[in-house]
CSV table of C-alpha atoms in Angstrom, one decimal:
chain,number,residue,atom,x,y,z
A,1,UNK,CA,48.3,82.0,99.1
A,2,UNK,CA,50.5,79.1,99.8
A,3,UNK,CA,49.3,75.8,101.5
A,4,UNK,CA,51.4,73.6,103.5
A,5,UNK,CA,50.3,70.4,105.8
A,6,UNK,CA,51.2,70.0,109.0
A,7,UNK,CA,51.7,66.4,110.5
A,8,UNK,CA,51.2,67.2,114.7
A,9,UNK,CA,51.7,63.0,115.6
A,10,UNK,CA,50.2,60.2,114.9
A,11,UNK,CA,48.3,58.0,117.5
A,12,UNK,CA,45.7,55.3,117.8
A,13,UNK,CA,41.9,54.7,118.7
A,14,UNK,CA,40.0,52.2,119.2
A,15,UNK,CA,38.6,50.3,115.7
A,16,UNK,CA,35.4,49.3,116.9
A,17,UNK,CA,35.0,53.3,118.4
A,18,UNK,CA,36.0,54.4,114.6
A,19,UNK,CA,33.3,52.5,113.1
A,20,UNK,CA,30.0,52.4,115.0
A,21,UNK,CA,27.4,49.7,114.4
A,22,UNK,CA,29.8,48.6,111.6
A,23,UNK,CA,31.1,45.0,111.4
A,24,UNK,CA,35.1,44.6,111.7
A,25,UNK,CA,35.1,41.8,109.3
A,26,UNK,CA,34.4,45.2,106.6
A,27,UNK,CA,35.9,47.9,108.3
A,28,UNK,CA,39.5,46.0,108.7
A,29,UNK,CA,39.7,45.9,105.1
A,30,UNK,CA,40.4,49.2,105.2
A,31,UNK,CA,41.9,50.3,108.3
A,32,UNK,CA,43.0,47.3,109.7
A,33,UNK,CA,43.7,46.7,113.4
A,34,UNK,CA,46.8,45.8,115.4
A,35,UNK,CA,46.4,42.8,118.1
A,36,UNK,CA,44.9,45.0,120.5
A,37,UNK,CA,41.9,46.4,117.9
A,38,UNK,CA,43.7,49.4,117.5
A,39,UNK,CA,43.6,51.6,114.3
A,40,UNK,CA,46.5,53.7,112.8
A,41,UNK,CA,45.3,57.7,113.4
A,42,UNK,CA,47.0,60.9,112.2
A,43,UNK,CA,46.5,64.3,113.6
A,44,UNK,CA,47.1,66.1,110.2
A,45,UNK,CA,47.2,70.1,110.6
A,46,UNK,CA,46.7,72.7,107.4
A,47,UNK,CA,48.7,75.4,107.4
A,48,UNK,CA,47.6,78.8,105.4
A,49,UNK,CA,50.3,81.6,104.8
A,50,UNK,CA,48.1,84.4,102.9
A,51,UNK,CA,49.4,87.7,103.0
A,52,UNK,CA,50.6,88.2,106.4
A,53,UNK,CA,48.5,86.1,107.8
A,54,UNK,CA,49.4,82.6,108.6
A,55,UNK,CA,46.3,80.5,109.7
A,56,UNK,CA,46.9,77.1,111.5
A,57,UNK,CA,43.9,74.8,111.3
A,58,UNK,CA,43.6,72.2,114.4
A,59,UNK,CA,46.6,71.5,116.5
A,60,UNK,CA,46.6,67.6,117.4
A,61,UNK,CA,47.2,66.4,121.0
A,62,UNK,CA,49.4,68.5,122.1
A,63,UNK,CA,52.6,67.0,124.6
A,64,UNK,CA,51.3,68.3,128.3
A,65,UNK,CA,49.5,65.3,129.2
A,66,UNK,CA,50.4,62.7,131.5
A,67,UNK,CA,51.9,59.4,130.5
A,68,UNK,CA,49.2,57.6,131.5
A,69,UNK,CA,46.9,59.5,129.4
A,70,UNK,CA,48.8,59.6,126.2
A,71,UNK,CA,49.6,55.7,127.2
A,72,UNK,CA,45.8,55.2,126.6
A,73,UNK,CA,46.2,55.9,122.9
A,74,UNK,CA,49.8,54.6,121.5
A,75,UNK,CA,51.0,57.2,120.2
A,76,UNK,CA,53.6,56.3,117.3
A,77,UNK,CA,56.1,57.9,114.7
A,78,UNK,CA,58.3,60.9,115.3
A,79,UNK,CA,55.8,63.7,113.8
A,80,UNK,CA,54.9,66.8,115.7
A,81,UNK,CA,54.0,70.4,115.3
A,82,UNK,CA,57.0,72.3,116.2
A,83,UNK,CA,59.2,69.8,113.4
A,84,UNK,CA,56.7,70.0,110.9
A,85,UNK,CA,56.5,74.0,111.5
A,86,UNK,CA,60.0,74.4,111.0
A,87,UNK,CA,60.2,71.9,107.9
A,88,UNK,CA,58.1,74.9,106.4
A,89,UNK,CA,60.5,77.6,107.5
A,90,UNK,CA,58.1,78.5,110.3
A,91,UNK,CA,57.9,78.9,114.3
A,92,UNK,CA,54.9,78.5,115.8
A,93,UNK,CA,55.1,82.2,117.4
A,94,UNK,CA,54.7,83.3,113.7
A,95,UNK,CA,51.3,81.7,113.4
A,96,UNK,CA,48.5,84.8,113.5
A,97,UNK,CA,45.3,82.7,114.0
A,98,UNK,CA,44.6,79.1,114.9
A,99,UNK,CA,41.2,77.9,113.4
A,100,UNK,CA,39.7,75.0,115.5
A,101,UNK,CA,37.3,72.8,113.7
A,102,UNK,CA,36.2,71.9,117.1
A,103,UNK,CA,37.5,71.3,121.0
A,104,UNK,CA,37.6,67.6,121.3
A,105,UNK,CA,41.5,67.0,122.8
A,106,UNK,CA,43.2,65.7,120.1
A,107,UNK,CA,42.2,69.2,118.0
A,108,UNK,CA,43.1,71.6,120.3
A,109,UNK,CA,45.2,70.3,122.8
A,110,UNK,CA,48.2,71.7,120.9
A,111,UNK,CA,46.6,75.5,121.7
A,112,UNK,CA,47.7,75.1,125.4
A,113,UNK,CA,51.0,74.3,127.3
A,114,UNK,CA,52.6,74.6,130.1
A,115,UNK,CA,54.3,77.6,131.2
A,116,UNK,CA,58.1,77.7,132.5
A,117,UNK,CA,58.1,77.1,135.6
A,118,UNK,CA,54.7,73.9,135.1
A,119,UNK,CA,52.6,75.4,137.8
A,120,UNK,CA,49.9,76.9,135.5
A,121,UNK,CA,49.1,76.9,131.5
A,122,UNK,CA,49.6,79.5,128.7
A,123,UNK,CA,49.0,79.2,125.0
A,124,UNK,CA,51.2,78.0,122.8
A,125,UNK,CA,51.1,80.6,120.1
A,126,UNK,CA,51.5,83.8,121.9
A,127,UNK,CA,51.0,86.1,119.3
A,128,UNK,CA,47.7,84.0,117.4
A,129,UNK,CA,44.0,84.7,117.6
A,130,UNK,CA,42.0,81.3,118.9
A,131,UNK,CA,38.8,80.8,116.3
A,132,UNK,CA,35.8,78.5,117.3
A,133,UNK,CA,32.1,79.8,117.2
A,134,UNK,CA,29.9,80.6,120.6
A,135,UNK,CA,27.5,77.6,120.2
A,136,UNK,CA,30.3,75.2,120.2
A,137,UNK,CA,32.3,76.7,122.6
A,138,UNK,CA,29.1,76.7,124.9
A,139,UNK,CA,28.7,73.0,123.9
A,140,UNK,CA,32.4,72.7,125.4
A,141,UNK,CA,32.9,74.8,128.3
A,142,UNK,CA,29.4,72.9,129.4
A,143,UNK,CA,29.7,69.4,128.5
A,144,UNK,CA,27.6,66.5,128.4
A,145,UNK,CA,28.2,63.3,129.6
A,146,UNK,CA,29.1,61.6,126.8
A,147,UNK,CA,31.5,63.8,125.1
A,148,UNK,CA,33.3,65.0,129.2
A,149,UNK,CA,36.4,62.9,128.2
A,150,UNK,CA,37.0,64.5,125.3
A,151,UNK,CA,36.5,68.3,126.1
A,152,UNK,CA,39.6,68.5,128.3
A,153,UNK,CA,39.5,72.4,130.8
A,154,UNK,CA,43.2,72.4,130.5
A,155,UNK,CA,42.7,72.7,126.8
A,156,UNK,CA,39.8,75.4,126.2
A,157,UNK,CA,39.7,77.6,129.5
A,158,UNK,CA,43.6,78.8,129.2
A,159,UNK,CA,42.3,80.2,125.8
A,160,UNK,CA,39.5,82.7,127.3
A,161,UNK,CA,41.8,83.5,129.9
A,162,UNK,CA,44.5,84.5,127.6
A,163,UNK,CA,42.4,87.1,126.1
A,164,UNK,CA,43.0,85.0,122.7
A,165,UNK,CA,39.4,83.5,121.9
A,166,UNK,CA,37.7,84.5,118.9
A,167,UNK,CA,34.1,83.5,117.8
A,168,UNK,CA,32.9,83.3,114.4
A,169,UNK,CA,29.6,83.8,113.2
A,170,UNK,CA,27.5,80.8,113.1
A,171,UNK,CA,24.8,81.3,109.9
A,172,UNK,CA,21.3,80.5,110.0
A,173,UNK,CA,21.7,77.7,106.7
A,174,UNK,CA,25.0,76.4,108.2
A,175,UNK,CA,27.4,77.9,105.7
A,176,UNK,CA,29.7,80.6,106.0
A,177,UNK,CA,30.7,82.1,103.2
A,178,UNK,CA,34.0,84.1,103.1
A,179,UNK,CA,34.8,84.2,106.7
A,180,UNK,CA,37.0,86.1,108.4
A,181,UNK,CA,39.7,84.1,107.8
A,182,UNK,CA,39.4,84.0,104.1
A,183,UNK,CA,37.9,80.6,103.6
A,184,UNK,CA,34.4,79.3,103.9
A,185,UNK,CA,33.2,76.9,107.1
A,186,UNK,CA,30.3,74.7,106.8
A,187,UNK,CA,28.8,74.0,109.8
A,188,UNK,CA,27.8,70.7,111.2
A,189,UNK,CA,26.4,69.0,114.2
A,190,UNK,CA,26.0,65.2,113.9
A,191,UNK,CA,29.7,64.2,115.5
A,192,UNK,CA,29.6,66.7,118.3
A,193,UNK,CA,27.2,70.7,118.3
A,194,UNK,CA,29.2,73.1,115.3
A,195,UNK,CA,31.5,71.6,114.3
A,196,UNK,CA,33.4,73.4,111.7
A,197,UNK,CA,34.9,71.7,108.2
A,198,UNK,CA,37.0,74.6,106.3
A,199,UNK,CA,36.4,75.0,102.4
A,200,UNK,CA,39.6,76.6,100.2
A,201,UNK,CA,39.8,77.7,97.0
A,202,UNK,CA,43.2,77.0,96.3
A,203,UNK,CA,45.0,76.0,92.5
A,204,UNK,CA,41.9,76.3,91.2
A,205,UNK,CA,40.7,73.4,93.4
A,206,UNK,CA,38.4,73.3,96.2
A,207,UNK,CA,40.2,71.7,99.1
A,208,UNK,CA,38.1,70.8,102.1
A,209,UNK,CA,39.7,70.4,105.7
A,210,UNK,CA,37.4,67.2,106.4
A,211,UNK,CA,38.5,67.0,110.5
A,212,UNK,CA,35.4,64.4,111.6
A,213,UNK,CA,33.3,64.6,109.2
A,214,UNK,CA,35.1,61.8,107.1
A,215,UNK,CA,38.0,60.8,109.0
A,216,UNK,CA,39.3,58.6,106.8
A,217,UNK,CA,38.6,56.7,103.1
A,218,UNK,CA,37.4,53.7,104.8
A,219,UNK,CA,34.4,56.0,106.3
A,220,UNK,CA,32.9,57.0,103.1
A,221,UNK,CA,30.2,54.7,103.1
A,222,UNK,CA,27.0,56.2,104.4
A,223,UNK,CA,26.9,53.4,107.3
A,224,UNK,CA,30.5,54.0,108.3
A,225,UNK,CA,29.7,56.5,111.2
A,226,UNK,CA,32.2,56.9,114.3
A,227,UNK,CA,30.8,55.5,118.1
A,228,UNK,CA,31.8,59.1,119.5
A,229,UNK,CA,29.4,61.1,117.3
A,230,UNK,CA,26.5,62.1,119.0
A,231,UNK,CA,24.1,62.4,116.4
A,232,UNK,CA,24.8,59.5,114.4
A,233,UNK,CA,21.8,59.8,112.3
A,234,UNK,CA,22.2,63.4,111.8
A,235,UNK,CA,25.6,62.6,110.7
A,236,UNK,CA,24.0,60.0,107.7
A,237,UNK,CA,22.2,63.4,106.8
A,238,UNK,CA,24.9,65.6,106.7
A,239,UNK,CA,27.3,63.2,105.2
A,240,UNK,CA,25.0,62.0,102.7
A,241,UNK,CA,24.7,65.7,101.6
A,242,UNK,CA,28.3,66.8,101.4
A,243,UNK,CA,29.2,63.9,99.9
A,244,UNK,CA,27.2,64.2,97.3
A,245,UNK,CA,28.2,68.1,96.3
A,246,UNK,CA,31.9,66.7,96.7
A,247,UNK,CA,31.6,64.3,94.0
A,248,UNK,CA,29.6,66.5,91.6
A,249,UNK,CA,32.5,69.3,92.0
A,250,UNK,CA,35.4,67.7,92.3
A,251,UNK,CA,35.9,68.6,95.7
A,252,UNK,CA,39.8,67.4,97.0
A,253,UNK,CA,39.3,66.3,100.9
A,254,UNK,CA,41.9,66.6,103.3
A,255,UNK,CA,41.6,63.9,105.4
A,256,UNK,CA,43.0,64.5,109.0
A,257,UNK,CA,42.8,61.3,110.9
A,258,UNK,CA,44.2,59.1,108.1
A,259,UNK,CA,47.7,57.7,108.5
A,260,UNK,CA,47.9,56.5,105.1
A,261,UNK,CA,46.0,59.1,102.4
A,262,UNK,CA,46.3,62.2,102.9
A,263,UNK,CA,43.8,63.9,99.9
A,264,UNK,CA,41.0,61.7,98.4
A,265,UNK,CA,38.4,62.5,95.2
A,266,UNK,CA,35.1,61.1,95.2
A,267,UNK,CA,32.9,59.6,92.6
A,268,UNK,CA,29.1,58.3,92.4
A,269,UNK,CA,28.3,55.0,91.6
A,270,UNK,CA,25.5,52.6,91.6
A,271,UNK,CA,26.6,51.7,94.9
A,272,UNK,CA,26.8,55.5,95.8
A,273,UNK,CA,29.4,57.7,96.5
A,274,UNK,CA,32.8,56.3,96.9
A,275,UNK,CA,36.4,56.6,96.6
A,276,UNK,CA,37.7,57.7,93.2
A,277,UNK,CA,41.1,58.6,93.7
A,278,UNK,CA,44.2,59.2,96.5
A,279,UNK,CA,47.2,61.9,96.8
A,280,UNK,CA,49.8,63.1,98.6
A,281,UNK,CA,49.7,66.5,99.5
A,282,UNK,CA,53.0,67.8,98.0
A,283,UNK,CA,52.3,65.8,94.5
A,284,UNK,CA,48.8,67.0,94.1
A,285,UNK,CA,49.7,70.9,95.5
A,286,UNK,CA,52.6,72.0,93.7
């Protein structure tokens, strides 16, 4: 097995949105804003060649949106998926399955494009197998109010059609273990209904996919919860828990939203559970 990451394109949100109930006099310290209260964002993709499989975990933004839309979040730098790909020696039409942690647009609107001609949509990676489970794709396909903006048609529909979706087995305790893919999912519900965060065994390390569950290092206090989830209290449950078995085993999280550390460890202190140390992907994964 061989693990590469995959930078899609960075944009940026909203720092308030990011942080919740949180002050910005504490959360700029760590993610500080731009003029306009904007935080820096990645869009960080994992990419798994095992065998001859090769597994592509979330797929950023995607480019088929309007300008307007994509002038709503600033997008910034020159990373996206087809470069990155190809900086690995790969094309997207060799990717086999594409693992979504969950359907909010700037996770999966990389699945779909337009075709030739722009008069409809097709996926993006013809010959791949679309994972999600059947709860959260319900949760999607059927949204609620709150979360409408962010569970885009043009991004999940065109996958069903394409004869491409997958489901995988949601488990009554909310962990999968050795799934279909060859990775464990945990399964968790406080930022939007099963949401799934990848754990693999890799170097003899256990590297987790973190998607929203901890977006970046400055969310790792228990307090530090993102507007947009819609459990926010079940969040400080299931945070509080993982973060916990993280630092007891040394657990290396991949952070996708963070611009600026791409792997963190964690430690426990009498403060609780915070940052211990950063990496780079490529120093730390050899």
């Amino acid at each position: 097995m061989k693990l590469y990451t995959v930078e899609t394109g960075n944009f940026k949100l909203d720092g308030g949105a990011m942080f919740g109930v949180v002050p910005k006099s504490l959360w700029n310290k760590t993610n500080p804003a731009d003029k306009n209260n904007m935080i820096d964002i990645a869009a960080r993709s994992l990419l798994i060649e095992d065998g001859d499989r090769l597994i592509l975990i979330d797929t950023g933004l995607g480019n088929k949106q309007s300008d307007k839309f994509f002038g709503y979040y600033y997008l910034w730098g020159n990373d996206n998926l087809d470069n990155s790909l190809q900086q690995h020696g790969f094309h997207r039409d060799d990717i086999t399955d594409v693992f979504l942690t969950h359907l909010h647009f700037d996770h999966c609107g990389g699945c779909i494009q337009w075709n030739n001609n722009k008069t409809g949509y097709e996926p993006a990676f013809k010959n791949a197998r679309f994972w999600t489970n059947k709860n959260h794709w319900e949760w999607a396909t059927k949204p609620n109010a709150r979360e409408k903006a962010s569970f885009l048609s043009e991004n999940i529909l065109p996958i069903q059609e394409s004869g491409q979706l997958n489901f995988l087995p949601v488990p009554e305790n909310d962990f999968l273990a050795n799934a279909e893919l060859g990775f464990d999912v945990l399964f968790v519900n406080g930022h939007t209904d099963k949401q799934m965060i990848p754990h693999i065994k890799y170097q003899d390390k256990t590297l987790v996919f973190m998607a929203d569950l901890l977006p970046t290092v400055g969310h790792i206090p228990l307090p530090y919860v993102m507007g947009y989830d819609t459990r926010p209290l079940l969040t400080l449950t299931e945070k509080e828990k993982f973060l916990n078995i993280a630092a007891e085993n040394n657990y290396h999280l991949l952070l996708q939203h963070d611009a600026h550390n791409q792997v963190c460890t964690l430690q426990k202190t009498e403060k609780g559970v915070r940052l211990k140390e950063t990496f780079l992907f490529n120093e730390l994964f050899i």
